[in-house]
């Protein structure tokens, strides 16, 4: 979650004074409020950014027309995020998004005044806006309204981050956190407090109670998955991999992205065990020859560069061990030995896996290939332990080959 403090005052010096206190308290984003911009002009955004270069500065322009012009103006004066009204014309919003992309900033669309918030939120998401704000205005608050009910509906309707604003304080913030808000905007509860720094810290303490629950939940979920992987490993597959390694002249390891990092960690440990091992792509990697082994790591089994390497290894007369979630993938079919690391669901197929990564449609607590890579890392650590026992290598023996030029 992100704490955005709305500086809805009319004097820039007063705004900066409050901002200094809330920044010390840990506030993430500083909002140059609409009243402040109307009073001081766009220079208020520039002054705030100069004073707080380490904070995101939100220009609450509430743009209703000329989206491109106003977003460009805000961007040139240092804004990181610009607010547009959801009741604005679609062209205004689309133009704002286009210009924001050009300047590398973000657009937040405020749903204040929008009748059907869920419908509009979906439309805005399709237009490419970055954040949606569920906002209960001061006049609406005076009539007893709050943003909670609308917030829950909008959060469920869209996949982009949802912000919330409207009379939030220490009592109501836990409710909007529970409802799924990503950005929590607080104004008067902080800016009108006797000690803005202290209130800011207390609000962030509420955030951290949720943060720790999230971290613990993720660790537990990943651990549970790895336990499932451990119990599903097939003896013949792991045995085939280890036998191929022991018999190989040279071992080459190849993986892309995070899988590549897992492979490099494995290669380092094999070097410590005196194996003749190389990482594909490094400048000192020699030619692959007959009698060599390629250990190829790819969750989908369809990563083009990994598949190409496997084909070359086979053409050179070597062997391939494929570590993948899909034994019937292209890599799986090319491999002499396949070690299966179960993916998320039995219904997944390699093409779905790739599409999900490209479209960023994945489980939030285990993004991209996290479960595959974490599981593979521990499998390979297990293989290292087995090889240590097999060759009677101690940790002391391995340390003799550990890098000293570091």
Tab-separated table of C-alpha atoms in Angstrom:
chain	number	residue	atom	x	y	z
A	1	UNK	CA	0.000	0.000	0.000
A	2	UNK	CA	0.964	3.599	-0.632
A	3	UNK	CA	0.191	6.527	1.643
A	4	UNK	CA	-0.557	9.699	-0.309
A	5	UNK	CA	-0.950	12.858	1.735
A	6	UNK	CA	-3.295	15.439	0.194
A	7	UNK	CA	-1.944	18.944	0.817
A	8	UNK	CA	-5.256	20.734	0.306
A	9	UNK	CA	-4.081	24.081	1.656
A	10	UNK	CA	-3.750	27.401	-0.139
A	11	UNK	CA	-0.255	28.562	0.814
A	12	UNK	CA	2.872	26.955	-0.605
A	13	UNK	CA	5.016	27.655	2.457
A	14	UNK	CA	2.392	26.065	4.689
A	15	UNK	CA	2.177	23.105	2.319
A	16	UNK	CA	5.944	22.577	2.348
A	17	UNK	CA	6.012	22.849	6.138
A	18	UNK	CA	3.418	20.073	6.443
A	19	UNK	CA	5.135	18.037	3.726
A	20	UNK	CA	8.414	18.121	5.657
A	21	UNK	CA	6.682	16.639	8.687
A	22	UNK	CA	4.822	13.900	6.818
A	23	UNK	CA	7.920	13.038	4.802
A	24	UNK	CA	9.796	12.479	8.073
A	25	UNK	CA	6.872	10.320	9.135
A	26	UNK	CA	7.344	8.152	6.037
A	27	UNK	CA	4.599	9.293	3.629
A	28	UNK	CA	5.241	7.857	0.173
A	29	UNK	CA	3.480	10.338	-2.131
A	30	UNK	CA	2.827	14.062	-1.672
A	31	UNK	CA	-0.236	15.489	-3.371
A	32	UNK	CA	-0.230	19.110	-4.455
A	33	UNK	CA	-3.937	19.639	-3.858
A	34	UNK	CA	-6.346	21.369	-6.211
A	35	UNK	CA	-6.795	24.430	-3.924
A	36	UNK	CA	-3.023	24.871	-3.719
A	37	UNK	CA	-2.600	24.686	-7.497
A	38	UNK	CA	-5.460	27.150	-8.032
A	39	UNK	CA	-3.894	29.594	-5.570
A	40	UNK	CA	-0.196	29.202	-6.376
A	41	UNK	CA	-0.303	27.905	-9.943
A	42	UNK	CA	1.593	24.987	-11.459
A	43	UNK	CA	4.787	26.325	-9.858
A	44	UNK	CA	3.568	24.683	-6.644
A	45	UNK	CA	4.233	21.309	-8.234
A	46	UNK	CA	7.733	22.352	-9.271
A	47	UNK	CA	8.573	23.746	-5.843
A	48	UNK	CA	7.335	20.592	-4.138
A	49	UNK	CA	9.374	18.342	-6.440
A	50	UNK	CA	12.530	20.403	-5.891
A	51	UNK	CA	12.088	20.208	-2.128
A	52	UNK	CA	11.204	16.489	-2.108
A	53	UNK	CA	12.993	14.798	-5.027
A	54	UNK	CA	12.785	11.439	-3.251
A	55	UNK	CA	8.961	11.463	-3.141
A	56	UNK	CA	6.366	10.969	-5.844
A	57	UNK	CA	4.571	14.248	-6.436
A	58	UNK	CA	0.907	14.061	-7.420
A	59	UNK	CA	-0.582	17.037	-9.262
A	60	UNK	CA	-4.284	16.975	-8.378
A	61	UNK	CA	-5.357	18.965	-11.437
A	62	UNK	CA	-8.764	17.279	-11.719
A	63	UNK	CA	-8.481	17.874	-15.451
A	64	UNK	CA	-11.809	18.008	-17.315
A	65	UNK	CA	-10.608	19.145	-20.748
A	66	UNK	CA	-7.370	19.472	-22.767
A	67	UNK	CA	-5.875	16.357	-21.169
A	68	UNK	CA	-2.734	16.375	-23.307
A	69	UNK	CA	-1.947	20.026	-22.568
A	70	UNK	CA	-2.420	19.816	-18.803
A	71	UNK	CA	-0.564	16.521	-18.378
A	72	UNK	CA	2.380	17.876	-20.360
A	73	UNK	CA	2.382	21.051	-18.293
A	74	UNK	CA	2.383	19.064	-15.046
A	75	UNK	CA	5.064	16.677	-16.286
A	76	UNK	CA	7.366	19.535	-17.290
A	77	UNK	CA	7.025	20.964	-13.795
A	78	UNK	CA	7.991	17.730	-12.067
A	79	UNK	CA	4.745	15.836	-11.471
A	80	UNK	CA	4.978	12.052	-11.272
A	81	UNK	CA	1.217	11.484	-11.241
A	82	UNK	CA	-1.564	13.667	-12.629
A	83	UNK	CA	-5.260	13.408	-11.782
A	84	UNK	CA	-7.977	13.517	-14.450
A	85	UNK	CA	-11.721	13.520	-13.784
A	86	UNK	CA	-13.585	10.355	-14.714
A	87	UNK	CA	-16.519	12.382	-16.042
A	88	UNK	CA	-14.227	13.905	-18.679
A	89	UNK	CA	-14.617	12.945	-22.312
A	90	UNK	CA	-12.890	9.730	-23.388
A	91	UNK	CA	-10.640	11.669	-25.766
A	92	UNK	CA	-9.455	13.883	-22.918
A	93	UNK	CA	-8.450	10.824	-20.925
A	94	UNK	CA	-6.863	8.976	-23.851
A	95	UNK	CA	-4.836	12.060	-24.792
A	96	UNK	CA	-3.707	12.377	-21.167
A	97	UNK	CA	-2.543	8.752	-21.135
A	98	UNK	CA	-0.654	9.202	-24.417
A	99	UNK	CA	1.231	12.262	-23.179
A	100	UNK	CA	1.891	10.657	-19.786
A	101	UNK	CA	3.536	7.739	-21.560
A	102	UNK	CA	5.719	10.157	-23.531
A	103	UNK	CA	6.972	11.791	-20.318
A	104	UNK	CA	7.154	8.602	-18.245
A	105	UNK	CA	4.566	9.690	-15.693
A	106	UNK	CA	1.230	8.214	-14.531
A	107	UNK	CA	-2.431	9.116	-14.804
A	108	UNK	CA	-4.873	8.709	-11.938
A	109	UNK	CA	-8.542	9.087	-12.817
A	110	UNK	CA	-10.856	10.405	-10.102
A	111	UNK	CA	-14.361	8.900	-10.103
A	112	UNK	CA	-15.887	11.770	-8.114
A	113	UNK	CA	-19.211	12.670	-9.731
A	114	UNK	CA	-19.371	9.451	-11.790
A	115	UNK	CA	-22.733	7.719	-11.375
A	116	UNK	CA	-21.847	4.166	-12.429
A	117	UNK	CA	-18.375	3.857	-10.954
A	118	UNK	CA	-17.853	0.183	-11.776
A	119	UNK	CA	-18.769	0.609	-15.445
A	120	UNK	CA	-16.582	3.693	-15.801
A	121	UNK	CA	-13.677	2.025	-13.980
A	122	UNK	CA	-13.691	-0.821	-16.505
A	123	UNK	CA	-13.760	1.658	-19.387
A	124	UNK	CA	-10.863	3.595	-17.886
A	125	UNK	CA	-8.810	0.460	-17.429
A	126	UNK	CA	-9.284	-0.328	-21.115
A	127	UNK	CA	-8.103	3.194	-21.979
A	128	UNK	CA	-4.792	2.490	-20.249
A	129	UNK	CA	-5.016	4.694	-17.170
A	130	UNK	CA	-2.652	3.712	-14.393
A	131	UNK	CA	-4.733	4.269	-11.262
A	132	UNK	CA	-8.413	4.697	-10.461
A	133	UNK	CA	-9.467	6.833	-7.518
A	134	UNK	CA	-12.670	6.137	-5.590
A	135	UNK	CA	-13.266	9.542	-4.052
A	136	UNK	CA	-15.996	10.785	-1.752
A	137	UNK	CA	-15.815	14.578	-1.823
A	138	UNK	CA	-16.090	16.898	1.152
A	139	UNK	CA	-19.652	17.900	0.229
A	140	UNK	CA	-20.633	14.247	-0.099
A	141	UNK	CA	-19.027	13.459	3.256
A	142	UNK	CA	-21.199	16.169	4.812
A	143	UNK	CA	-24.194	14.148	3.645
A	144	UNK	CA	-22.921	11.044	5.450
A	145	UNK	CA	-21.394	9.226	2.465
A	146	UNK	CA	-18.111	7.305	2.532
A	147	UNK	CA	-16.091	5.555	-0.199
A	148	UNK	CA	-16.108	2.026	1.259
A	149	UNK	CA	-19.024	0.470	-0.634
A	150	UNK	CA	-17.936	1.853	-4.005
A	151	UNK	CA	-14.332	0.884	-3.277
A	152	UNK	CA	-15.124	-2.794	-2.785
A	153	UNK	CA	-17.031	-2.943	-6.066
A	154	UNK	CA	-14.363	-1.142	-8.090
A	155	UNK	CA	-11.491	-3.221	-6.652
A	156	UNK	CA	-13.290	-6.387	-7.755
A	157	UNK	CA	-14.019	-4.977	-11.206
A	158	UNK	CA	-10.509	-3.944	-12.329
A	159	UNK	CA	-6.946	-5.247	-12.203
A	160	UNK	CA	-5.125	-1.923	-11.993
A	161	UNK	CA	-4.361	-0.285	-8.608
A	162	UNK	CA	-7.253	1.489	-6.943
A	163	UNK	CA	-6.821	4.572	-4.754
A	164	UNK	CA	-9.306	5.769	-2.161
A	165	UNK	CA	-9.963	9.175	-0.629
A	166	UNK	CA	-12.646	10.825	1.430
A	167	UNK	CA	-12.494	11.569	5.134
A	168	UNK	CA	-10.100	8.731	5.951
A	169	UNK	CA	-8.577	8.549	9.433
A	170	UNK	CA	-7.054	6.071	11.880
A	171	UNK	CA	-10.456	4.465	12.478
A	172	UNK	CA	-11.540	4.062	8.846
A	173	UNK	CA	-8.218	3.224	7.183
A	174	UNK	CA	-8.217	-0.450	8.320
A	175	UNK	CA	-11.552	-0.890	6.534
A	176	UNK	CA	-10.289	0.425	3.198
A	177	UNK	CA	-7.142	-1.670	3.548
A	178	UNK	CA	-9.341	-4.732	4.005
A	179	UNK	CA	-11.405	-3.688	0.983
A	180	UNK	CA	-8.297	-3.856	-1.204
A	181	UNK	CA	-7.188	-0.251	-1.735
A	182	UNK	CA	-3.631	0.092	-3.019
A	183	UNK	CA	-3.215	3.850	-2.586
A	184	UNK	CA	-4.713	5.450	0.520
A	185	UNK	CA	-5.112	9.202	0.328
A	186	UNK	CA	-5.362	11.086	3.612
A	187	UNK	CA	-5.887	14.820	3.904
A	188	UNK	CA	-7.312	16.598	6.917
A	189	UNK	CA	-6.646	13.772	9.393
A	190	UNK	CA	-2.937	14.482	8.841
A	191	UNK	CA	-2.677	18.086	7.644
A	192	UNK	CA	-4.931	19.464	10.398
A	193	UNK	CA	-3.390	17.377	13.176
A	194	UNK	CA	-1.243	18.966	15.878
A	195	UNK	CA	1.514	16.486	15.063
A	196	UNK	CA	1.326	15.465	11.365
A	197	UNK	CA	4.524	13.413	11.617
A	198	UNK	CA	3.174	11.269	14.443
A	199	UNK	CA	-0.173	10.657	12.726
A	200	UNK	CA	1.650	9.688	9.541
A	201	UNK	CA	3.721	7.147	11.460
A	202	UNK	CA	0.609	5.723	13.129
A	203	UNK	CA	-1.110	5.290	9.773
A	204	UNK	CA	1.925	3.519	8.340
A	205	UNK	CA	1.908	1.226	11.380
A	206	UNK	CA	-1.570	0.147	10.239
A	207	UNK	CA	-0.119	-0.586	6.806
A	208	UNK	CA	2.671	-2.698	8.247
A	209	UNK	CA	0.295	-4.923	10.165
A	210	UNK	CA	-1.152	-5.839	6.770
A	211	UNK	CA	2.270	-6.003	5.099
A	212	UNK	CA	3.553	-8.604	7.543
A	213	UNK	CA	0.468	-10.751	7.088
A	214	UNK	CA	1.042	-10.618	3.340
A	215	UNK	CA	4.728	-11.547	3.579
A	216	UNK	CA	4.034	-14.458	5.924
A	217	UNK	CA	1.183	-15.673	3.696
A	218	UNK	CA	3.384	-15.601	0.602
A	219	UNK	CA	6.185	-17.506	2.340
A	220	UNK	CA	3.719	-20.112	3.542
A	221	UNK	CA	2.140	-20.511	0.105
A	222	UNK	CA	5.496	-20.867	-1.649
A	223	UNK	CA	6.684	-23.313	1.012
A	224	UNK	CA	3.531	-25.381	0.609
A	225	UNK	CA	4.098	-25.503	-3.142
A	226	UNK	CA	7.713	-26.564	-2.710
A	227	UNK	CA	6.628	-29.349	-0.339
A	228	UNK	CA	4.281	-30.566	-3.075
A	229	UNK	CA	7.141	-30.493	-5.557
A	230	UNK	CA	9.396	-32.432	-3.184
A	231	UNK	CA	6.854	-35.232	-2.766
A	232	UNK	CA	6.146	-35.398	-6.515
A	233	UNK	CA	9.756	-35.704	-7.713
A	234	UNK	CA	10.330	-38.871	-9.735
A	235	UNK	CA	13.315	-40.976	-8.719
A	236	UNK	CA	14.128	-42.016	-12.279
A	237	UNK	CA	14.203	-38.406	-13.455
A	238	UNK	CA	16.543	-37.156	-10.738
A	239	UNK	CA	18.693	-40.262	-11.087
A	240	UNK	CA	18.904	-39.718	-14.830
A	241	UNK	CA	20.050	-36.145	-14.291
A	242	UNK	CA	22.737	-37.031	-11.731
A	243	UNK	CA	24.034	-39.976	-13.803
A	244	UNK	CA	24.289	-37.716	-16.868
A	245	UNK	CA	26.214	-35.129	-14.852
A	246	UNK	CA	28.685	-37.643	-13.459
A	247	UNK	CA	29.359	-39.057	-16.930
A	248	UNK	CA	29.690	-35.771	-18.780
A	249	UNK	CA	32.972	-34.322	-20.013
A	250	UNK	CA	31.762	-30.748	-19.599
A	251	UNK	CA	28.510	-29.458	-18.131
A	252	UNK	CA	26.794	-26.430	-19.644
A	253	UNK	CA	23.929	-24.703	-17.830
A	254	UNK	CA	21.430	-22.411	-19.511
A	255	UNK	CA	18.347	-20.546	-18.347
A	256	UNK	CA	16.731	-17.220	-19.214
A	257	UNK	CA	15.933	-14.454	-16.723
A	258	UNK	CA	15.443	-15.660	-13.156
A	259	UNK	CA	15.853	-19.262	-14.300
A	260	UNK	CA	19.269	-18.205	-15.541
A	261	UNK	CA	20.153	-16.843	-12.104
A	262	UNK	CA	19.109	-20.162	-10.552
A	263	UNK	CA	21.307	-21.917	-13.092
A	264	UNK	CA	24.292	-19.704	-12.282
A	265	UNK	CA	23.944	-20.474	-8.577
A	266	UNK	CA	23.936	-24.191	-9.406
A	267	UNK	CA	26.975	-23.796	-11.668
A	268	UNK	CA	28.901	-22.055	-8.887
A	269	UNK	CA	28.261	-24.930	-6.488
A	270	UNK	CA	29.273	-27.487	-9.132
A	271	UNK	CA	32.528	-25.573	-9.626
A	272	UNK	CA	33.100	-25.787	-5.880
A	273	UNK	CA	32.695	-29.557	-6.249
A	274	UNK	CA	35.357	-29.660	-9.007
A	275	UNK	CA	32.970	-30.253	-11.911
A	276	UNK	CA	33.999	-28.898	-15.304
A	277	UNK	CA	31.033	-26.523	-15.592
A	278	UNK	CA	30.141	-23.489	-17.693
A	279	UNK	CA	27.251	-21.060	-17.999
A	280	UNK	CA	26.028	-20.559	-21.560
A	281	UNK	CA	26.506	-16.965	-22.667
A	282	UNK	CA	29.583	-16.182	-20.576
A	283	UNK	CA	32.623	-14.975	-22.519
A	284	UNK	CA	34.857	-17.871	-21.379
A	285	UNK	CA	32.369	-20.622	-22.274
A	286	UNK	CA	34.056	-23.109	-24.654
A	287	UNK	CA	32.545	-25.040	-27.552
A	288	UNK	CA	29.961	-27.718	-26.824
A	289	UNK	CA	31.258	-31.086	-27.984
A	290	UNK	CA	30.288	-34.730	-28.136
A	291	UNK	CA	30.154	-36.173	-24.638
A	292	UNK	CA	29.107	-32.879	-23.058
A	293	UNK	CA	25.879	-32.197	-21.182
A	294	UNK	CA	23.476	-29.243	-21.363
A	295	UNK	CA	21.218	-28.622	-18.363
A	296	UNK	CA	18.445	-26.427	-19.775
A	297	UNK	CA	16.032	-24.653	-17.398
A	298	UNK	CA	12.692	-23.363	-18.690
A	299	UNK	CA	9.360	-23.357	-16.877
A	300	UNK	CA	7.352	-23.449	-20.095
A	301	UNK	CA	9.805	-25.584	-22.009
A	302	UNK	CA	9.193	-23.247	-24.941
A	303	UNK	CA	11.663	-20.400	-24.335
A	304	UNK	CA	13.116	-19.965	-27.810
A	305	UNK	CA	16.750	-19.418	-26.854
A	306	UNK	CA	16.723	-22.429	-24.515
A	307	UNK	CA	15.116	-24.672	-27.118
A	308	UNK	CA	17.659	-23.509	-29.727
A	309	UNK	CA	20.513	-24.370	-27.363
A	310	UNK	CA	19.047	-27.828	-26.750
A	311	UNK	CA	18.827	-28.456	-30.498
A	312	UNK	CA	22.457	-27.425	-30.963
A	313	UNK	CA	23.571	-29.675	-28.110
A	314	UNK	CA	21.791	-32.635	-29.646
A	315	UNK	CA	23.267	-31.911	-33.084
A	316	UNK	CA	26.740	-31.831	-31.538
A	317	UNK	CA	26.295	-35.301	-30.125
A	318	UNK	CA	25.760	-34.290	-26.513
A	319	UNK	CA	23.003	-34.913	-24.014
A	320	UNK	CA	20.312	-32.602	-22.675
A	321	UNK	CA	18.676	-32.536	-19.259
A	322	UNK	CA	15.572	-30.401	-19.368
A	323	UNK	CA	14.195	-28.935	-16.138
A	324	UNK	CA	10.652	-27.802	-16.915
A	325	UNK	CA	7.028	-27.936	-15.828
A	326	UNK	CA	5.974	-29.598	-19.070
A	327	UNK	CA	7.545	-32.868	-20.185
A	328	UNK	CA	5.656	-32.726	-23.497
A	329	UNK	CA	6.965	-29.260	-24.336
A	330	UNK	CA	9.490	-28.712	-27.119
A	331	UNK	CA	12.341	-28.765	-24.598
A	332	UNK	CA	10.918	-31.859	-22.948
A	333	UNK	CA	10.768	-33.738	-26.246
A	334	UNK	CA	14.344	-32.739	-27.117
A	335	UNK	CA	15.755	-33.796	-23.741
A	336	UNK	CA	17.362	-37.120	-22.928
A	337	UNK	CA	16.226	-36.645	-19.340
A	338	UNK	CA	13.344	-34.474	-18.146
A	339	UNK	CA	13.056	-33.368	-14.529
A	340	UNK	CA	9.512	-32.124	-13.978
A	341	UNK	CA	8.875	-29.236	-11.599
A	342	UNK	CA	5.077	-28.958	-11.234
A	343	UNK	CA	3.556	-25.660	-12.300
A	344	UNK	CA	0.572	-23.853	-10.845
A	345	UNK	CA	-2.264	-25.988	-12.126
A	346	UNK	CA	-2.736	-29.213	-14.067
A	347	UNK	CA	-4.727	-27.250	-16.636
A	348	UNK	CA	-1.757	-25.061	-17.584
A	349	UNK	CA	-0.120	-25.694	-20.936
A	350	UNK	CA	3.141	-24.142	-22.164
A	351	UNK	CA	1.471	-21.608	-24.460
A	352	UNK	CA	-0.818	-20.460	-21.648
A	353	UNK	CA	2.227	-20.096	-19.408
A	354	UNK	CA	3.988	-17.827	-21.889
A	355	UNK	CA	0.867	-15.768	-22.591
A	356	UNK	CA	0.295	-15.242	-18.877
A	357	UNK	CA	3.831	-13.929	-18.407
A	358	UNK	CA	3.593	-11.573	-21.395
A	359	UNK	CA	0.191	-10.252	-20.366
A	360	UNK	CA	1.129	-10.137	-16.671
A	361	UNK	CA	-1.829	-12.336	-15.809
A	362	UNK	CA	-0.478	-14.310	-12.902
A	363	UNK	CA	-1.055	-14.992	-9.257
A	364	UNK	CA	-0.050	-11.801	-7.426
A	365	UNK	CA	1.754	-13.609	-4.614
A	366	UNK	CA	3.930	-15.626	-6.999
A	367	UNK	CA	4.481	-13.427	-10.073
A	368	UNK	CA	5.882	-14.664	-13.345
A	369	UNK	CA	7.778	-17.937	-12.768
A	370	UNK	CA	8.389	-17.547	-9.045
A	371	UNK	CA	7.054	-20.962	-7.990
A	372	UNK	CA	8.989	-22.776	-10.708
A	373	UNK	CA	12.227	-20.926	-10.001
A	374	UNK	CA	12.040	-21.246	-6.214
A	375	UNK	CA	11.280	-24.963	-6.535
A	376	UNK	CA	14.085	-25.484	-9.050
A	377	UNK	CA	16.556	-23.677	-6.807
A	378	UNK	CA	15.824	-26.008	-3.906
A	379	UNK	CA	15.874	-29.095	-6.131
A	380	UNK	CA	19.326	-28.164	-7.385
A	381	UNK	CA	20.514	-27.450	-3.832
A	382	UNK	CA	19.347	-30.955	-3.004
A	383	UNK	CA	21.368	-32.328	-5.917
A	384	UNK	CA	24.439	-30.483	-4.618
A	385	UNK	CA	23.963	-32.086	-1.196
A	386	UNK	CA	23.727	-35.493	-2.853
A	387	UNK	CA	26.914	-34.878	-4.857
A	388	UNK	CA	28.732	-33.709	-1.720
A	389	UNK	CA	27.878	-37.014	-0.068
A	390	UNK	CA	28.700	-39.025	-3.188
A	391	UNK	CA	32.162	-37.507	-3.619
A	392	UNK	CA	32.755	-37.111	0.126
A	393	UNK	CA	33.187	-33.348	-0.142
A	394	UNK	CA	32.871	-31.205	2.958
A	395	UNK	CA	32.025	-27.523	3.170
A	396	UNK	CA	35.688	-26.941	3.995
A	397	UNK	CA	36.683	-28.632	0.722
A	398	UNK	CA	34.296	-26.440	-1.236
A	399	UNK	CA	35.518	-23.240	0.417
A	400	UNK	CA	38.983	-23.869	-1.008
A	401	UNK	CA	37.538	-23.150	-4.462
A	402	UNK	CA	35.399	-20.224	-3.395
A	403	UNK	CA	36.135	-16.911	-5.113
A	404	UNK	CA	38.790	-14.811	-3.386
A	405	UNK	CA	38.815	-11.836	-5.766
A	406	UNK	CA	35.612	-10.285	-4.447
